[in-house]
XYZ file of N, CA and C in Angstrom:
339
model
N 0.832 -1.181 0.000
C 0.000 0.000 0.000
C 0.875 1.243 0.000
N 0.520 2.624 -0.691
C 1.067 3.427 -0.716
C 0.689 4.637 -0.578
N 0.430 6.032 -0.303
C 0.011 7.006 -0.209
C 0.800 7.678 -1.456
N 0.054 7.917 -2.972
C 1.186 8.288 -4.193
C 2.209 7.000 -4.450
N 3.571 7.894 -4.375
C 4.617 6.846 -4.559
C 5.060 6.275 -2.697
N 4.638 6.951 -2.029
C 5.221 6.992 -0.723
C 4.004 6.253 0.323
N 5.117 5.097 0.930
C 4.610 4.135 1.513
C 4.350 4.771 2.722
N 2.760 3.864 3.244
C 2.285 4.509 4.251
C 2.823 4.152 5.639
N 4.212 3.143 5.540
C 4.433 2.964 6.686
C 5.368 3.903 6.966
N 6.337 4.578 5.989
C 7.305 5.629 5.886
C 6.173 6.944 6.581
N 4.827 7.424 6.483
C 4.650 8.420 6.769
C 4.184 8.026 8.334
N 3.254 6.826 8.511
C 2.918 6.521 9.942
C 4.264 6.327 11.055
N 5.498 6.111 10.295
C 6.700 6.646 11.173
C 7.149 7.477 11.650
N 6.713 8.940 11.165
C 7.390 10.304 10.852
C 5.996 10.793 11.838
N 4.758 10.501 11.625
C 3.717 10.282 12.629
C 3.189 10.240 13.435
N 4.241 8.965 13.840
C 4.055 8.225 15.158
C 5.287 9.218 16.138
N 6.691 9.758 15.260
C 7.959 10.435 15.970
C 6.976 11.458 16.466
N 6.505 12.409 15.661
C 6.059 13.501 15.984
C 4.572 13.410 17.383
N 3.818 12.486 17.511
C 3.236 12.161 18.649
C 3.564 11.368 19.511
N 4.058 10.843 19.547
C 5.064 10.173 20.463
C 5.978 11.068 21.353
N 6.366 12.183 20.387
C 7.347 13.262 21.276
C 6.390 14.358 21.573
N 5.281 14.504 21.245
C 4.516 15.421 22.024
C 3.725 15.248 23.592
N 3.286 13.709 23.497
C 2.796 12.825 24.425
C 4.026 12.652 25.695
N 5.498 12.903 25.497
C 6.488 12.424 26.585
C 6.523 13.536 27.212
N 6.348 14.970 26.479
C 6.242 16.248 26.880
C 5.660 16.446 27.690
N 4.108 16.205 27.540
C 3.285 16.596 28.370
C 3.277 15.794 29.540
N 3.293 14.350 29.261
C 4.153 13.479 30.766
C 2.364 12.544 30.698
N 2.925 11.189 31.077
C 2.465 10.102 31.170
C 2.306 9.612 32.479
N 1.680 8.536 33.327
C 2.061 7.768 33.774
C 3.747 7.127 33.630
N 4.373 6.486 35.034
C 5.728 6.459 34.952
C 6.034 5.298 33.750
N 5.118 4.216 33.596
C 5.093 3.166 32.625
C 5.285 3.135 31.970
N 4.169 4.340 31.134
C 4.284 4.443 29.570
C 4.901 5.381 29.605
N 5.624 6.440 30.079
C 6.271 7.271 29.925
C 7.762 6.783 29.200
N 7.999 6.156 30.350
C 9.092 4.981 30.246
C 9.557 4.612 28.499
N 8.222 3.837 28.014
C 8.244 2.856 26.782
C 8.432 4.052 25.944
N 7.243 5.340 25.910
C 7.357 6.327 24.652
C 8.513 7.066 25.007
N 9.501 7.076 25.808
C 10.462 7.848 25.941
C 11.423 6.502 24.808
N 11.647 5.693 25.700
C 12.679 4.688 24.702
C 12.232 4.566 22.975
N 11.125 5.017 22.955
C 10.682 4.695 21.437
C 10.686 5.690 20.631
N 11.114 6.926 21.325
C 11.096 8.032 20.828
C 12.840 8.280 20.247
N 13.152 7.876 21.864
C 15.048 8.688 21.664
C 15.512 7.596 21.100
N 14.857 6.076 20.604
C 16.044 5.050 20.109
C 15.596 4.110 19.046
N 14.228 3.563 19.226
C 13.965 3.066 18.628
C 13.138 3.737 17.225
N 12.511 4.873 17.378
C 11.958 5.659 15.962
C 13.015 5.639 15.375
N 14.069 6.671 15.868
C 15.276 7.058 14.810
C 15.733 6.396 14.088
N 16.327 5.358 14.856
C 17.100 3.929 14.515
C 16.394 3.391 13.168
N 15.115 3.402 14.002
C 14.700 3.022 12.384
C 14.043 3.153 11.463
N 14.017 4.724 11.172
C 14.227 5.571 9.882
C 15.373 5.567 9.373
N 16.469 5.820 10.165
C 17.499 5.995 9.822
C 18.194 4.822 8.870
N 17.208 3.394 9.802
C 18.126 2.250 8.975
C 17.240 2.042 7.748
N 16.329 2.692 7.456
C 15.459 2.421 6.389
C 15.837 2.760 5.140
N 16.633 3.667 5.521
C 17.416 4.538 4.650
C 18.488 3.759 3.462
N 19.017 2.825 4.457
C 20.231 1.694 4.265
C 19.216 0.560 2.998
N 19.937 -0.090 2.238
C 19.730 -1.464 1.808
C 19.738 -2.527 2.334
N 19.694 -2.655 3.482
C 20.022 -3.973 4.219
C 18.935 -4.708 4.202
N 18.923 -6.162 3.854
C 17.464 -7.128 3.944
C 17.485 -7.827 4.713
N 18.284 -8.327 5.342
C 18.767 -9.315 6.638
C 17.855 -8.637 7.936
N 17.161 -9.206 7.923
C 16.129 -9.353 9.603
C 17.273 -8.777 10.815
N 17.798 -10.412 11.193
C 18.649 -10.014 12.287
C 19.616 -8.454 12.101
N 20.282 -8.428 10.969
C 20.705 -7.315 10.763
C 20.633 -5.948 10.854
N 19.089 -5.917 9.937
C 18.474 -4.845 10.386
C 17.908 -4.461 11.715
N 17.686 -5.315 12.543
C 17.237 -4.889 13.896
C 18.436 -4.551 14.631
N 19.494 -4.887 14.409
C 20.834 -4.417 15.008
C 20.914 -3.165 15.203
N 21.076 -2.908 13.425
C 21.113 -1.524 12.963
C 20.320 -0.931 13.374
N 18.908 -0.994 13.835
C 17.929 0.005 14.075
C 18.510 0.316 15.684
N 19.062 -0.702 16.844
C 19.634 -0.019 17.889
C 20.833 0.734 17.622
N 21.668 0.346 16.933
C 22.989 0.982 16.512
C 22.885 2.012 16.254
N 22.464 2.280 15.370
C 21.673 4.045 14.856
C 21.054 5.213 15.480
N 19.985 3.888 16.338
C 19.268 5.022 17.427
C 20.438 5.228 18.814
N 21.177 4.317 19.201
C 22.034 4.702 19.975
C 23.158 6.025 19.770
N 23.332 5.865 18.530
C 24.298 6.410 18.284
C 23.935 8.035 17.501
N 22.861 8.271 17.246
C 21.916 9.407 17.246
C 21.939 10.287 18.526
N 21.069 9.272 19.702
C 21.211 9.611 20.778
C 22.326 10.253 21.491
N 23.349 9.883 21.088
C 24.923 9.975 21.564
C 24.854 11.155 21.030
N 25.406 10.993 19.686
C 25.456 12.156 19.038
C 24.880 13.849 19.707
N 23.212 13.904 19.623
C 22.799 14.779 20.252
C 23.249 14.891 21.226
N 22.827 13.855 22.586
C 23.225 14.205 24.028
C 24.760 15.110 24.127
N 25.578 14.473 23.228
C 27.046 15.400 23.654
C 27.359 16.283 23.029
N 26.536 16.669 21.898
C 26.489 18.152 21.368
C 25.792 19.015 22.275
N 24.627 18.634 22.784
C 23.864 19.588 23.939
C 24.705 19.809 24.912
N 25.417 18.791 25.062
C 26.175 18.771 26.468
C 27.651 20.046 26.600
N 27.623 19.872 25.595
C 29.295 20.663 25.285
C 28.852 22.312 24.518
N 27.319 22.231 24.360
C 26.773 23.537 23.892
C 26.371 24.355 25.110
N 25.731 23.265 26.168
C 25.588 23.844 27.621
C 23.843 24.270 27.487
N 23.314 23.500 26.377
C 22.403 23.428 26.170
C 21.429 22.190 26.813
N 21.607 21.226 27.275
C 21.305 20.242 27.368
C 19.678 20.340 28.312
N 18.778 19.303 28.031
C 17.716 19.264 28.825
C 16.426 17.707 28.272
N 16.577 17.710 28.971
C 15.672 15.933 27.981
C 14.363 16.333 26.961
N 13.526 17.615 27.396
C 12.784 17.732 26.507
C 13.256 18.638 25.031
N 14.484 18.844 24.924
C 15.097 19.697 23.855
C 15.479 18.054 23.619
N 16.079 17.232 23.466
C 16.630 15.987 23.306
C 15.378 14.631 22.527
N 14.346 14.988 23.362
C 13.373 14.465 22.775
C 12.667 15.035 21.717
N 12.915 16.400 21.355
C 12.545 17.381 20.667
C 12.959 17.001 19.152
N 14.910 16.982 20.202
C 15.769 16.757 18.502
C 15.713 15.468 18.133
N 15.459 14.294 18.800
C 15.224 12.741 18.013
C 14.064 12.778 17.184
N 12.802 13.688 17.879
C 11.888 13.450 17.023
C 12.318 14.050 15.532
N 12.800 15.454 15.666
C 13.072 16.260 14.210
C 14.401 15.184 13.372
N 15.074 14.644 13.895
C 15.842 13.697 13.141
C 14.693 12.354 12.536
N 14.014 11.821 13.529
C 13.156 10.818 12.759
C 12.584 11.112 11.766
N 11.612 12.498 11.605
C 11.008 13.060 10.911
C 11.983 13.050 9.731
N 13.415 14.067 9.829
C 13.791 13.906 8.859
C 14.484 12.870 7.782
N 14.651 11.431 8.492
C 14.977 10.525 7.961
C 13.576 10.057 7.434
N 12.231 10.231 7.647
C 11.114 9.791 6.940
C 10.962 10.388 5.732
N 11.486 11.973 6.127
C 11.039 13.010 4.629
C 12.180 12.383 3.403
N 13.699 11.687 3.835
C 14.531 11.521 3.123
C 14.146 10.105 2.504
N 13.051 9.331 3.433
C 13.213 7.987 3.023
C 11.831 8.377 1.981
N 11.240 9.101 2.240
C 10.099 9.341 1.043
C 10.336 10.064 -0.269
N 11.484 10.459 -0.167
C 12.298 11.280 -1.208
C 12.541 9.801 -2.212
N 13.271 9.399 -1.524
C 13.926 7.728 -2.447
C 12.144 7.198 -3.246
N 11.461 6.704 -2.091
C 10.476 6.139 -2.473
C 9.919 6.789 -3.872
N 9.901 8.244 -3.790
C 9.295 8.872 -5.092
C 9.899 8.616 -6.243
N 11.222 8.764 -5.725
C 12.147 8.093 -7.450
C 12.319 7.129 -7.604
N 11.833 6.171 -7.057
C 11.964 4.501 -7.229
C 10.550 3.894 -7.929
């Protein structure tokens, strides 16, 4: 299924980043707070980001989707950190705008394919 050329799971990703990081904002129960925080700062990114990649390998790709989101995470956290900027809802802010933008890039491909 597709929305145009662009698959609807590519946009329900970009979607899900952007409510997902509005919902941690406003604050949850400690539970789900918990899960949409981890799904926000590691697991969305990760995997947009790996969507991006050619990889077809299952095990592989699920690697990559922590690898990525870890290393996203990293990324930001120690740029905030060394900017003197740092704060978890600016952090959750910037994973979401990175997911997002790995959806807009992975829908870019989709159109020319």
């Amino acid at each position: 299924m597709s929305i145009g050329s662009i698959s609807r799971f590519t946009v329900a990703l970009g979607l899900s980043a952007v409510a997902l990081s509005l919902i941690t904002l406003v604050g949850l129960p400690t539970p789900l707070q918990t899960i949409a925080a981890i799904a926000v700062l590691v697991l969305l990114p990760g995997h947009a980001l790996a969507r991006l990649t050619q990889v077809t390998d299952l095990a592989l790709g699920a690697l990559l989707v922590l690898a990525l989101g870890l290393a996203a995470l990293t990324a930001v956290s120690t740029a905030m950190f060394y900017l003197a900027v740092w704060s978890w809802q600016a952090c959750v802010v910037s994973m979401g705008v990175i997911t997002v933008l790995a959806c807009m890039a992975r829908a870019r491909q989709e159109a020319t394919t």
